[in-house]
Coordinates of N, CA and C in Angstrom, one line a residue:
Chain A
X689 N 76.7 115.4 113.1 CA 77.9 116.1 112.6 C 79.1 115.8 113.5
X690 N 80.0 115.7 112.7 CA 81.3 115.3 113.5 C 82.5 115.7 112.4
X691 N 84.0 115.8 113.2 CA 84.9 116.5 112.9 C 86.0 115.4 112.1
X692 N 86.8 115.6 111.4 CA 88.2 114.7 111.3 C 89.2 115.4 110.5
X693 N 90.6 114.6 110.7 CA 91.4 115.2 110.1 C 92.8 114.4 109.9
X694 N 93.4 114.7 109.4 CA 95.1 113.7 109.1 C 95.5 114.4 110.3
X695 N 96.0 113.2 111.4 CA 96.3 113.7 112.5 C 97.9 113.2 112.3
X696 N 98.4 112.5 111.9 CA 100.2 112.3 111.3 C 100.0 110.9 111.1
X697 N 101.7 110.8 111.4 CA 101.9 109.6 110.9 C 102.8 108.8 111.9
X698 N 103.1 107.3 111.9 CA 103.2 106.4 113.0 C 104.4 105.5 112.0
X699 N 106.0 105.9 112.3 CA 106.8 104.7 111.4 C 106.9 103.6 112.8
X700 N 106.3 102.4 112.4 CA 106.3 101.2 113.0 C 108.0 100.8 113.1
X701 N 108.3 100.3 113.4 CA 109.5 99.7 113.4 C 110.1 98.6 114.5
X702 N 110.2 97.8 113.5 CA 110.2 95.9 114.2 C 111.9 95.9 114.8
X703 N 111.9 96.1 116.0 CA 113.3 96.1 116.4 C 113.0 95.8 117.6
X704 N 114.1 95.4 118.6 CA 114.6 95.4 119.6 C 115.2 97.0 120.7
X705 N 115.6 98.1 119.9 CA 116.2 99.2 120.0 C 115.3 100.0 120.0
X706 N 113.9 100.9 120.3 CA 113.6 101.2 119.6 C 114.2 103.0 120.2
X707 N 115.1 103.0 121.0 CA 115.6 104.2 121.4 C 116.6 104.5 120.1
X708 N 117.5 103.0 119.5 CA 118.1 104.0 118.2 C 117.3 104.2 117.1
X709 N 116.0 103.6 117.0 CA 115.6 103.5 115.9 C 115.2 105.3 116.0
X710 N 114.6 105.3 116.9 CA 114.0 107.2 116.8 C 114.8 108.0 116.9
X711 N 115.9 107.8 117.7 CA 117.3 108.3 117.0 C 117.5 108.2 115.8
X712 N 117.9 107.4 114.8 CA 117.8 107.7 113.5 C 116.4 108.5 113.2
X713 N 115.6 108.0 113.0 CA 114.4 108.8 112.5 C 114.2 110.1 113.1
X714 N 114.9 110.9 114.2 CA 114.9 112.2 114.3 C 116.0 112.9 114.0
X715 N 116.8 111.9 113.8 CA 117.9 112.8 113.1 C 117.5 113.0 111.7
X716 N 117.2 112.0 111.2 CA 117.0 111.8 109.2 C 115.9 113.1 109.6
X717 N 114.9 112.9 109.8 CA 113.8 114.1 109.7 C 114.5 115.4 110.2
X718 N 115.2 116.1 111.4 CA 115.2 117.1 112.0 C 114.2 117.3 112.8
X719 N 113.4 116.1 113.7 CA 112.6 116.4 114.7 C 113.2 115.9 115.8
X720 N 113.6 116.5 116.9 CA 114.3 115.7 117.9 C 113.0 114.7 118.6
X721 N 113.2 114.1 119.3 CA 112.8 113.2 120.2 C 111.9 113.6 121.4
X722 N 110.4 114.2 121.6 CA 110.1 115.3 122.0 C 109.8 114.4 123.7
X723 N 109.1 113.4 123.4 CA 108.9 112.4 124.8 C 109.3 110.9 124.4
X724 N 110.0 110.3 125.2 CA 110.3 108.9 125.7 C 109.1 108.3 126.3
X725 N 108.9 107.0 126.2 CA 107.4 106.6 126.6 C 108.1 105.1 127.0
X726 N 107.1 104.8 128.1 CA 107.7 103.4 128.4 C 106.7 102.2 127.7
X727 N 105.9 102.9 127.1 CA 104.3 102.0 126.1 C 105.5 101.5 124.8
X728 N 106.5 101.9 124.7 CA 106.9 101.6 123.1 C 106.7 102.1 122.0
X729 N 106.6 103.3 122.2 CA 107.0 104.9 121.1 C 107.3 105.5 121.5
X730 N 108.0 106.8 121.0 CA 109.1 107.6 121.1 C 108.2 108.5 119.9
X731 N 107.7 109.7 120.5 CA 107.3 111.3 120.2 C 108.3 111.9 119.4
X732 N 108.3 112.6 118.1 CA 108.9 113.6 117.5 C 108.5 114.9 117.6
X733 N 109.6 115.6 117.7 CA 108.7 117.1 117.6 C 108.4 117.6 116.2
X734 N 106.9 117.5 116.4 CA 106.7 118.1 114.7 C 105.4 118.9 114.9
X735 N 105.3 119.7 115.9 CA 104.4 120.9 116.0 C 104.4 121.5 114.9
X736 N 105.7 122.2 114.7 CA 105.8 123.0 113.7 C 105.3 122.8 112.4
X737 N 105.3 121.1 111.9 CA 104.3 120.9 111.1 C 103.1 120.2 111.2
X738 N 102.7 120.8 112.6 CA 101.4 120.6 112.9 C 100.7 119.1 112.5
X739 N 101.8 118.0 113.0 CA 102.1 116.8 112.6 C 102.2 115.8 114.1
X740 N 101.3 114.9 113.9 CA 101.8 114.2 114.9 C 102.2 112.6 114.5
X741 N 104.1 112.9 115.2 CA 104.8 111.7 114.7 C 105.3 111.1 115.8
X742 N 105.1 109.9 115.3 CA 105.6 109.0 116.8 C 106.3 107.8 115.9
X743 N 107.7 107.2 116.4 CA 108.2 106.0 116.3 C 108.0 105.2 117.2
X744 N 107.2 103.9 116.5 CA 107.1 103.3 117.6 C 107.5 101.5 117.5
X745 N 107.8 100.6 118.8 CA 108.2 99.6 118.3 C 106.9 98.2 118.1
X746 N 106.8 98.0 117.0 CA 106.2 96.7 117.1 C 106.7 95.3 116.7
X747 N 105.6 94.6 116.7 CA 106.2 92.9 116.4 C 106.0 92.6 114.9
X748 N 105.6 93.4 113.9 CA 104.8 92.7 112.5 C 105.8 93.7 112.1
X749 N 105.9 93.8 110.6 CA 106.9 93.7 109.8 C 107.1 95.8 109.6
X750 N 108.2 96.1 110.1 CA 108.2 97.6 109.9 C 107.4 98.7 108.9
X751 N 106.9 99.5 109.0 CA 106.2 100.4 108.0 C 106.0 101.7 108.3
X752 N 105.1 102.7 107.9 CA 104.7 103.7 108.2 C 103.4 103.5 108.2
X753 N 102.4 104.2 109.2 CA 101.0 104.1 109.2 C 100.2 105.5 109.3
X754 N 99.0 105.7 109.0 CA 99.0 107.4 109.2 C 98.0 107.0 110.0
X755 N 97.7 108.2 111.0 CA 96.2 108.2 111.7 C 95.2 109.3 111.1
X756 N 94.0 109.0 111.2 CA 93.3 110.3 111.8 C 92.2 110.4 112.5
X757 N 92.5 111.5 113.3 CA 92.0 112.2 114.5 C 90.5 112.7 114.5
X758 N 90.0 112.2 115.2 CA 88.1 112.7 115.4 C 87.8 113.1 116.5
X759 N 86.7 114.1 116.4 CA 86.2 114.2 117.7 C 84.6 113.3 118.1
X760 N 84.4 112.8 117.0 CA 83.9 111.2 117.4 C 84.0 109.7 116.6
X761 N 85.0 109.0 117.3 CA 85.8 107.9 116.8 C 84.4 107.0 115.9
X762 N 83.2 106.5 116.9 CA 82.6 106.1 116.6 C 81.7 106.0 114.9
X763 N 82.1 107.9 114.8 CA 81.1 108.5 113.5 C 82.0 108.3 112.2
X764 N 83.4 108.2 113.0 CA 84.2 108.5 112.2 C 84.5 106.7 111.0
X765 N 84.6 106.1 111.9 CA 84.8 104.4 111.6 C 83.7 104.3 110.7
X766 N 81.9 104.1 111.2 CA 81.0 104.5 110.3 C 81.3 105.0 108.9
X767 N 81.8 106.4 109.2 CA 81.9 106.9 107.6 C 82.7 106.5 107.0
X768 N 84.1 105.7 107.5 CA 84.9 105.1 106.5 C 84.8 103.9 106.1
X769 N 84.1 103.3 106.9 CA 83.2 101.6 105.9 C 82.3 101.8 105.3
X770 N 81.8 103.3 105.0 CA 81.0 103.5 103.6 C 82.1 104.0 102.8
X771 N 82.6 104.4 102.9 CA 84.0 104.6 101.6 C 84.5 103.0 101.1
X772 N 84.8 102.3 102.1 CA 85.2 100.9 102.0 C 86.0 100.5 102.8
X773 N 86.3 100.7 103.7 CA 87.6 100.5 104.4 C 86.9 99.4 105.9
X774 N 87.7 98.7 106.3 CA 87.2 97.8 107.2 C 87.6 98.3 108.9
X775 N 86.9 97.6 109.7 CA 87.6 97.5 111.3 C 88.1 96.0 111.3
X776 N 89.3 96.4 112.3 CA 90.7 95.6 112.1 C 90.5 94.9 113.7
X777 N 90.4 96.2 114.8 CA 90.0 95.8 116.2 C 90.8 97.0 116.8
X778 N 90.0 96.7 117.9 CA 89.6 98.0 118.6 C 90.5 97.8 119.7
X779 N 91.6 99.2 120.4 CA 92.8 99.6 121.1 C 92.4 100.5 122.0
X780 N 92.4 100.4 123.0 CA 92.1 101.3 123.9 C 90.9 102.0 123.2
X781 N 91.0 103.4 123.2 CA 90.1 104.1 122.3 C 90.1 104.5 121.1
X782 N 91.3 103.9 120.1 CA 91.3 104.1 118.9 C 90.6 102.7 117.9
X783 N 90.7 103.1 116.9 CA 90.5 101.6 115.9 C 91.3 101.6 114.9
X784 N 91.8 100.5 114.7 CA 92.8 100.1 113.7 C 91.8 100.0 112.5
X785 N 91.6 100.3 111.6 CA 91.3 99.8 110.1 C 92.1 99.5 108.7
X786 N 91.4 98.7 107.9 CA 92.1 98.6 106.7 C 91.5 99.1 106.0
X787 N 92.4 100.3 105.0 CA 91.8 100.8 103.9 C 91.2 99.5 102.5
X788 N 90.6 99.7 101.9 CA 90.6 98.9 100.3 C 91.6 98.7 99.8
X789 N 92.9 99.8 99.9 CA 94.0 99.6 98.5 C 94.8 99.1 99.9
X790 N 94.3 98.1 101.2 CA 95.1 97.4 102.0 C 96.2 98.2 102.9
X791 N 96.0 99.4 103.4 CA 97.2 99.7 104.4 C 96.5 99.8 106.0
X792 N 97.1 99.4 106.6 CA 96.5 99.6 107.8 C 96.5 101.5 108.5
X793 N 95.6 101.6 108.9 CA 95.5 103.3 109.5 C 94.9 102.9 111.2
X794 N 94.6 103.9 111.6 CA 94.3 103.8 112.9 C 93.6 105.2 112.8
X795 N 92.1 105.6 113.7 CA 91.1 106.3 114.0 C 90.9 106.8 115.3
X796 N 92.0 108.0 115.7 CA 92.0 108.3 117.2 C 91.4 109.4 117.3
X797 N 91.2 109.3 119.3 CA 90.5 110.8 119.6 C 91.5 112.2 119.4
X798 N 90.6 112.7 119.8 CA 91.0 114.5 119.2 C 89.7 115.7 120.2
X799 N 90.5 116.4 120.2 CA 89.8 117.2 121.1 C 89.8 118.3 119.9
X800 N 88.6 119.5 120.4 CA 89.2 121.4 119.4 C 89.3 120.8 118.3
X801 N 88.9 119.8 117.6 CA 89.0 120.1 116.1 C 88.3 121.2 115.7
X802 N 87.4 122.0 115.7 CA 86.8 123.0 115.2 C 88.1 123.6 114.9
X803 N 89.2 123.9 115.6 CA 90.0 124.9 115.6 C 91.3 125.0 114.9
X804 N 91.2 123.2 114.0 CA 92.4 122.8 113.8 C 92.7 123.0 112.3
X805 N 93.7 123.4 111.7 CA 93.7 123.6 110.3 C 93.7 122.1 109.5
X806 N 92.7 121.7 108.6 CA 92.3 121.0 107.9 C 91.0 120.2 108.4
X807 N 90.9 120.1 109.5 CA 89.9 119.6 109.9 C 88.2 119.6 109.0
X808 N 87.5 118.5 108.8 CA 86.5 118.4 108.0 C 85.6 118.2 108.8
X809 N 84.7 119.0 108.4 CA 83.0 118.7 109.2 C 82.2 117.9 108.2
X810 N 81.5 116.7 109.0 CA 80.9 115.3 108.1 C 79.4 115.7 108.7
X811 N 78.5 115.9 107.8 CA 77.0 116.2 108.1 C 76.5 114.3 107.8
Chain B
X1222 N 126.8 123.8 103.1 CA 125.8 123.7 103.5 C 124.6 123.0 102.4
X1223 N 123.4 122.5 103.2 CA 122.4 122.3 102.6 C 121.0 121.7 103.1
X1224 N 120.3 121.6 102.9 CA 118.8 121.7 104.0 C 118.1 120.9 103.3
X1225 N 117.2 120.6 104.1 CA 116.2 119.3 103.8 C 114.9 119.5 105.1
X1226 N 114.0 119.1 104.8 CA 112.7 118.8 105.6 C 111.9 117.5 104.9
X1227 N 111.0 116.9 105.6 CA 109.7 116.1 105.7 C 109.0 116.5 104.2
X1228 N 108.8 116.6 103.8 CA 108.2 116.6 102.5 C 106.8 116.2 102.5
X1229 N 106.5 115.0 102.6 CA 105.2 114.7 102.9 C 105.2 112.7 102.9
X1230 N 104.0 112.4 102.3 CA 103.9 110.8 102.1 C 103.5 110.7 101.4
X1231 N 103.7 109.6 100.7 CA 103.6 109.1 99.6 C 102.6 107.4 99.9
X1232 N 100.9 107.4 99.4 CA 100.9 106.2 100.3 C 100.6 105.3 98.5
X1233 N 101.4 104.5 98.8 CA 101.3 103.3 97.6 C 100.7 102.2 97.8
X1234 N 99.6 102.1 96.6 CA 98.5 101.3 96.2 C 99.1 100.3 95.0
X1235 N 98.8 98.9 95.6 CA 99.0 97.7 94.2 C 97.6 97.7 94.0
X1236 N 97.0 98.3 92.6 CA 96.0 98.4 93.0 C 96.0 98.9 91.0
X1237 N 94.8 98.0 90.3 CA 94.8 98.2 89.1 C 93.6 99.5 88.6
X1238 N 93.5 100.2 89.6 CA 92.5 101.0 89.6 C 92.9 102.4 90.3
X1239 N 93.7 102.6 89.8 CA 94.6 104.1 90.5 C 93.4 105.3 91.3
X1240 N 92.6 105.2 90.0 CA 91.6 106.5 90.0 C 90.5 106.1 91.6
X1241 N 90.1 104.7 91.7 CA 89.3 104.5 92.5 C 89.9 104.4 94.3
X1242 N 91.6 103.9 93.7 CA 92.2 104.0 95.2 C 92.1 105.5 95.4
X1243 N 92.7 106.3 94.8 CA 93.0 108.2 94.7 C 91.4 108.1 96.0
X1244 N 90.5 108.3 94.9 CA 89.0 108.3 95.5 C 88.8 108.4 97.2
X1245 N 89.0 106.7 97.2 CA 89.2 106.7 98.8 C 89.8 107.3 99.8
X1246 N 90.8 107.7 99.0 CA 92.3 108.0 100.3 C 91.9 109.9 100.3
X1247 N 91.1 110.1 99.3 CA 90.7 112.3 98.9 C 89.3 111.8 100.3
X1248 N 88.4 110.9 100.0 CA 87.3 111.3 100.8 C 87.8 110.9 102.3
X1249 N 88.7 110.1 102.6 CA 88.9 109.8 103.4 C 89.7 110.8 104.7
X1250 N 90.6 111.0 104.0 CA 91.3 112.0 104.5 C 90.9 113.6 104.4
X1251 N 89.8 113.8 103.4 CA 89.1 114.6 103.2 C 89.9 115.9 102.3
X1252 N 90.7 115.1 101.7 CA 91.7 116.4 100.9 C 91.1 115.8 99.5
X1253 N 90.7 116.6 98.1 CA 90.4 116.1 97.5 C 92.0 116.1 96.3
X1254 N 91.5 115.2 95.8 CA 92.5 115.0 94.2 C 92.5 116.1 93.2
X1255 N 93.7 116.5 93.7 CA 94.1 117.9 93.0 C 94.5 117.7 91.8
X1256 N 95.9 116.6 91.2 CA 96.2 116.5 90.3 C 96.0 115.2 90.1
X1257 N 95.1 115.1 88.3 CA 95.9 113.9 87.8 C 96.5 113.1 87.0
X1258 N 97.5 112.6 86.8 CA 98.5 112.2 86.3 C 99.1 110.7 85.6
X1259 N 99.1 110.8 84.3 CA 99.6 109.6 83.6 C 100.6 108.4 84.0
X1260 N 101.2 109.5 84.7 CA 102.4 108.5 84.6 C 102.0 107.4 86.3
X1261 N 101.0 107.4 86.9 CA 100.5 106.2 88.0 C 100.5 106.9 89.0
X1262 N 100.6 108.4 89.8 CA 100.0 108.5 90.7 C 99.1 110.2 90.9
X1263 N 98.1 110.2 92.2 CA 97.5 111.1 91.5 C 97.5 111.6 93.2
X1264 N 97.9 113.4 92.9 CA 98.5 113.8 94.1 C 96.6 114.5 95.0
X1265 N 97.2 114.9 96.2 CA 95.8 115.5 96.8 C 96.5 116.2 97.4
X1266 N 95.1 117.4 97.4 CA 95.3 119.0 97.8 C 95.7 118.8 99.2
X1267 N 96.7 119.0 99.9 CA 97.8 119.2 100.8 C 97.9 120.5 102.0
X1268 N 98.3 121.4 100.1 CA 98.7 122.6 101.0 C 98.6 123.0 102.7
X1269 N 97.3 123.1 102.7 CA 96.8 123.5 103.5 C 97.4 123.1 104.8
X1270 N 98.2 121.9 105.1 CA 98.7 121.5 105.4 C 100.6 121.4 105.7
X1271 N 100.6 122.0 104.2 CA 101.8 122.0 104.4 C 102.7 120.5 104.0
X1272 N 102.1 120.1 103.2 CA 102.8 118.7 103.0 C 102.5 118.2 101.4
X1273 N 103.3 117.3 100.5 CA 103.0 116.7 99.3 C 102.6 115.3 100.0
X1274 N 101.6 115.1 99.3 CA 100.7 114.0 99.7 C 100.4 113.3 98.1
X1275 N 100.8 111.8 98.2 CA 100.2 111.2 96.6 C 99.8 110.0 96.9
X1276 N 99.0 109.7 96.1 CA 98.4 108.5 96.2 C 99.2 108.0 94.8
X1277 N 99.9 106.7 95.2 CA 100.9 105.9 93.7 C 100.2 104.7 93.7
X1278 N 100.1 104.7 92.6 CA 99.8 102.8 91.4 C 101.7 102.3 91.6
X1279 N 101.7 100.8 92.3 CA 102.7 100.5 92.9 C 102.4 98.9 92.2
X1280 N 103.9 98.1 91.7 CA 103.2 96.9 91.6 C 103.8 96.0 93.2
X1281 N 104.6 96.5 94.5 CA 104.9 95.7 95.3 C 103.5 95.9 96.3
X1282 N 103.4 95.6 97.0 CA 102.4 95.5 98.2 C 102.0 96.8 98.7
X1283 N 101.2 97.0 98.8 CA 100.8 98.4 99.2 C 101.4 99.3 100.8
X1284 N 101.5 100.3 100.8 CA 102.1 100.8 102.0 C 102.2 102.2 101.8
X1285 N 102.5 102.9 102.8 CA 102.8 104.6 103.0 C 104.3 104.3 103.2
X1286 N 105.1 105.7 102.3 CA 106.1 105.4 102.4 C 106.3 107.6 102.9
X1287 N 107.3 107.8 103.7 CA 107.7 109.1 103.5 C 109.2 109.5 102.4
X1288 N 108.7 111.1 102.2 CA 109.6 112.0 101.5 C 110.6 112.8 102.1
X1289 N 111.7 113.0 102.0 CA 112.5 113.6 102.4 C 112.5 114.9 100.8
X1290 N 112.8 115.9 101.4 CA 113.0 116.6 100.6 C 114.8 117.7 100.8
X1291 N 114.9 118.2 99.3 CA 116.1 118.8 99.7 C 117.0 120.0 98.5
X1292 N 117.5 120.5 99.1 CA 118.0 121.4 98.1 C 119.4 121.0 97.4
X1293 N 119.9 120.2 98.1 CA 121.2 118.8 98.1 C 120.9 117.5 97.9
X1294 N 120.5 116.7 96.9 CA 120.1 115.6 96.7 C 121.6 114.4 97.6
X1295 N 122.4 115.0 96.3 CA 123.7 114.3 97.0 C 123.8 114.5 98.1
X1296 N 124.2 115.7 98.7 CA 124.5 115.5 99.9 C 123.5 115.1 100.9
X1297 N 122.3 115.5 100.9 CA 121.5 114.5 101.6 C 121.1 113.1 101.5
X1298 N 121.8 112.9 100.5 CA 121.4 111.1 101.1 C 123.2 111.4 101.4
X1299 N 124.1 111.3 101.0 CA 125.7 110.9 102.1 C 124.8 111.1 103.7
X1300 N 124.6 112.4 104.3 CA 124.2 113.0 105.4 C 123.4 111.4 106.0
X1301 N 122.2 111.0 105.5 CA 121.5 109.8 105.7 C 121.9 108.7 105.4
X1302 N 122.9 108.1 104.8 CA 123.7 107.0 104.6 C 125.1 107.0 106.3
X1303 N 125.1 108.5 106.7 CA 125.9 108.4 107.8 C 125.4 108.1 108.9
X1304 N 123.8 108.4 109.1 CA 123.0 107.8 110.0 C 122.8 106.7 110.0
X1305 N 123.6 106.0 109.0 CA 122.8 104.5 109.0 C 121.8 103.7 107.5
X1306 N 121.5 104.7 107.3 CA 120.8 104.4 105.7 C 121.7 104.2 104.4
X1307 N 120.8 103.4 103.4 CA 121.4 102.7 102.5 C 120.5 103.3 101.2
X1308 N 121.4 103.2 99.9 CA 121.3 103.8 98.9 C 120.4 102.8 98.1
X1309 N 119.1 102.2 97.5 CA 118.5 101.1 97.4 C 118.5 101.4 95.8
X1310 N 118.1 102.5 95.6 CA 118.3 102.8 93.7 C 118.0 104.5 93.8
X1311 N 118.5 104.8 92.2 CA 117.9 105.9 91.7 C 117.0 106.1 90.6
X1312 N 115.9 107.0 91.2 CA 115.0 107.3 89.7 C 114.9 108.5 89.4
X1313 N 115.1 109.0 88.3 CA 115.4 110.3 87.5 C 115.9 111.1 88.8
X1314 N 115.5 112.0 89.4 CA 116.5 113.1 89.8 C 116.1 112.8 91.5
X1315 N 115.4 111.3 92.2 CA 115.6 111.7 93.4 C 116.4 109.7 93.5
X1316 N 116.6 109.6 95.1 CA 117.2 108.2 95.7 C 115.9 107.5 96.7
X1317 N 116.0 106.3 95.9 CA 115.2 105.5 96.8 C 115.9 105.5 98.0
X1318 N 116.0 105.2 99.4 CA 116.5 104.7 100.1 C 116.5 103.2 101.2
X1319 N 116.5 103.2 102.1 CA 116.3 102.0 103.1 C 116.9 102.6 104.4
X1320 N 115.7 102.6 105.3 CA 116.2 103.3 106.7 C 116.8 102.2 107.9
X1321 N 117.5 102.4 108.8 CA 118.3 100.8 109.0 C 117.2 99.9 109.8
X1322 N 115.8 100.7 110.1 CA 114.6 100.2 110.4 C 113.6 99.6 109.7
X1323 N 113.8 99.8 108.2 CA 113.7 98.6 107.6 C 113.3 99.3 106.4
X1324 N 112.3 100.5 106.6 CA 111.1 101.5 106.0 C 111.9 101.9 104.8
X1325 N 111.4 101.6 103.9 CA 111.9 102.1 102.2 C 111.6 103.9 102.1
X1326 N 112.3 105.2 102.2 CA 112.1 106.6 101.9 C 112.6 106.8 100.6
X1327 N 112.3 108.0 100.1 CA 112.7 108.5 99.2 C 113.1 110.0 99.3
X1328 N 114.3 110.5 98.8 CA 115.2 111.8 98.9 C 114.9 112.5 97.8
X1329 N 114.1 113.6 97.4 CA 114.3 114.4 96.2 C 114.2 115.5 96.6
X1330 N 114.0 116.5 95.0 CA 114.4 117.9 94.7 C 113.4 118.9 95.5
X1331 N 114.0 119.8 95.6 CA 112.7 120.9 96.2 C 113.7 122.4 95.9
X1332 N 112.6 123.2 95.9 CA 113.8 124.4 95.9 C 113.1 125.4 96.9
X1333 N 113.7 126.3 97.4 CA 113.3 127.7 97.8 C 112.9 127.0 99.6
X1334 N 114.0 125.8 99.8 CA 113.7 125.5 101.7 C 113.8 126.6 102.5
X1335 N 114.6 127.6 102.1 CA 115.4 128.6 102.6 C 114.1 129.4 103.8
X1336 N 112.8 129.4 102.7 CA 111.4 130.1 103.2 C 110.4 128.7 104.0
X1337 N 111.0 127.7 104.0 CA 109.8 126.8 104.4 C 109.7 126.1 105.8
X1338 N 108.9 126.4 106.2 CA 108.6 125.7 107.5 C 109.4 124.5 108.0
X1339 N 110.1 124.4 109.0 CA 110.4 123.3 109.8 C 111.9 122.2 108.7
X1340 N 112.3 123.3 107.7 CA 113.6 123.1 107.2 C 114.7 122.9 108.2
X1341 N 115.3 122.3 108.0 CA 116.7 122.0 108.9 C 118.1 122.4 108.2
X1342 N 118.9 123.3 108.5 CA 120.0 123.5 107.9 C 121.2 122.6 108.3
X1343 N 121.9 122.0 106.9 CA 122.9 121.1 108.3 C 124.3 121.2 107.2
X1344 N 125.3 121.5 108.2 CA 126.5 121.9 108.2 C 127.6 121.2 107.8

């Protein structure tokens, strides 16, 4: 048995700046800029929608990516290459995957899901 | 005055099989497919969450794109064209846009922000 859930979303963005880029993207949204990171993303605050949003900067072509959060990464990857979805390669403790209809997602840890609104229990 | 919030995502599938991408992205994320709909995309139960979530039949390349929502169409995209964003088209009552990060959003209708979570009022 293990836990999961849409833990937010990740706008990629291929730039050089990536302090304006989250600047714009907290202003367009109304999340301010909640932590500065020297990894190369920039935190939104989006507690309030119980959302977790980060801008961050990469080298491949700008997008949005969504994660979601388990409290075991391992069970969780399993259950989504029986849906169909592939492993892409593995990041510290998360996994990058491709869905079937082709978008890249990512599969991170999570602590207290029991406690989290939406969260799904997988028998 | 006029207000706007995050709306939700919108993740678009090139994909001749609408019903079977929907499938994946309901078990996956574990929201199932609430509505479904003729005209190419088929939304998933959200709520709970607090967000519109759809899965779209798309003929460019597949990707997640976000929603801005608003009780000011016009004036929320000027507001977002002053940050930097550009006006890319319009379809029936919302604006495609282009964020100066590269990411394609879209601005539409909502009513009753006045009551909703993590709305921004802006002056």
């Amino acid at each position: 048995m293990h836990r999961s859930r849409l833990a937010g979303f990740i706008i990629d963005c291929k730039t050089d700046d990536l302090a304006s880029a989250a600047s714009f993207w907290a202003r367009a949204l109304g999340m301010p800029v909640r932590d500065r990171d020297a990894n190369g993303y920039e935190r939104l605050e989006a507690d309030e929608r119980d959302l977790h949003l980060e801008v961050q900067q990469v080298s491949h072509e700008s997008r949005v990516h969504l994660d979601i959060e388990t409290d075991d990464v391992e069970a969780e990857v399993a259950r989504l290459e029986r849906l169909g979805a592939q492993r892409v390669g593995q990041v510290k403790t998360w996994w990058v995957m491709q869905a079937p209809t082709g978008q890249r997602f990512c599969v991170v840890r999570a602590k207290d899901l029991d406690t989290r609104v939406g969260a799904n229990c997988w028998r």
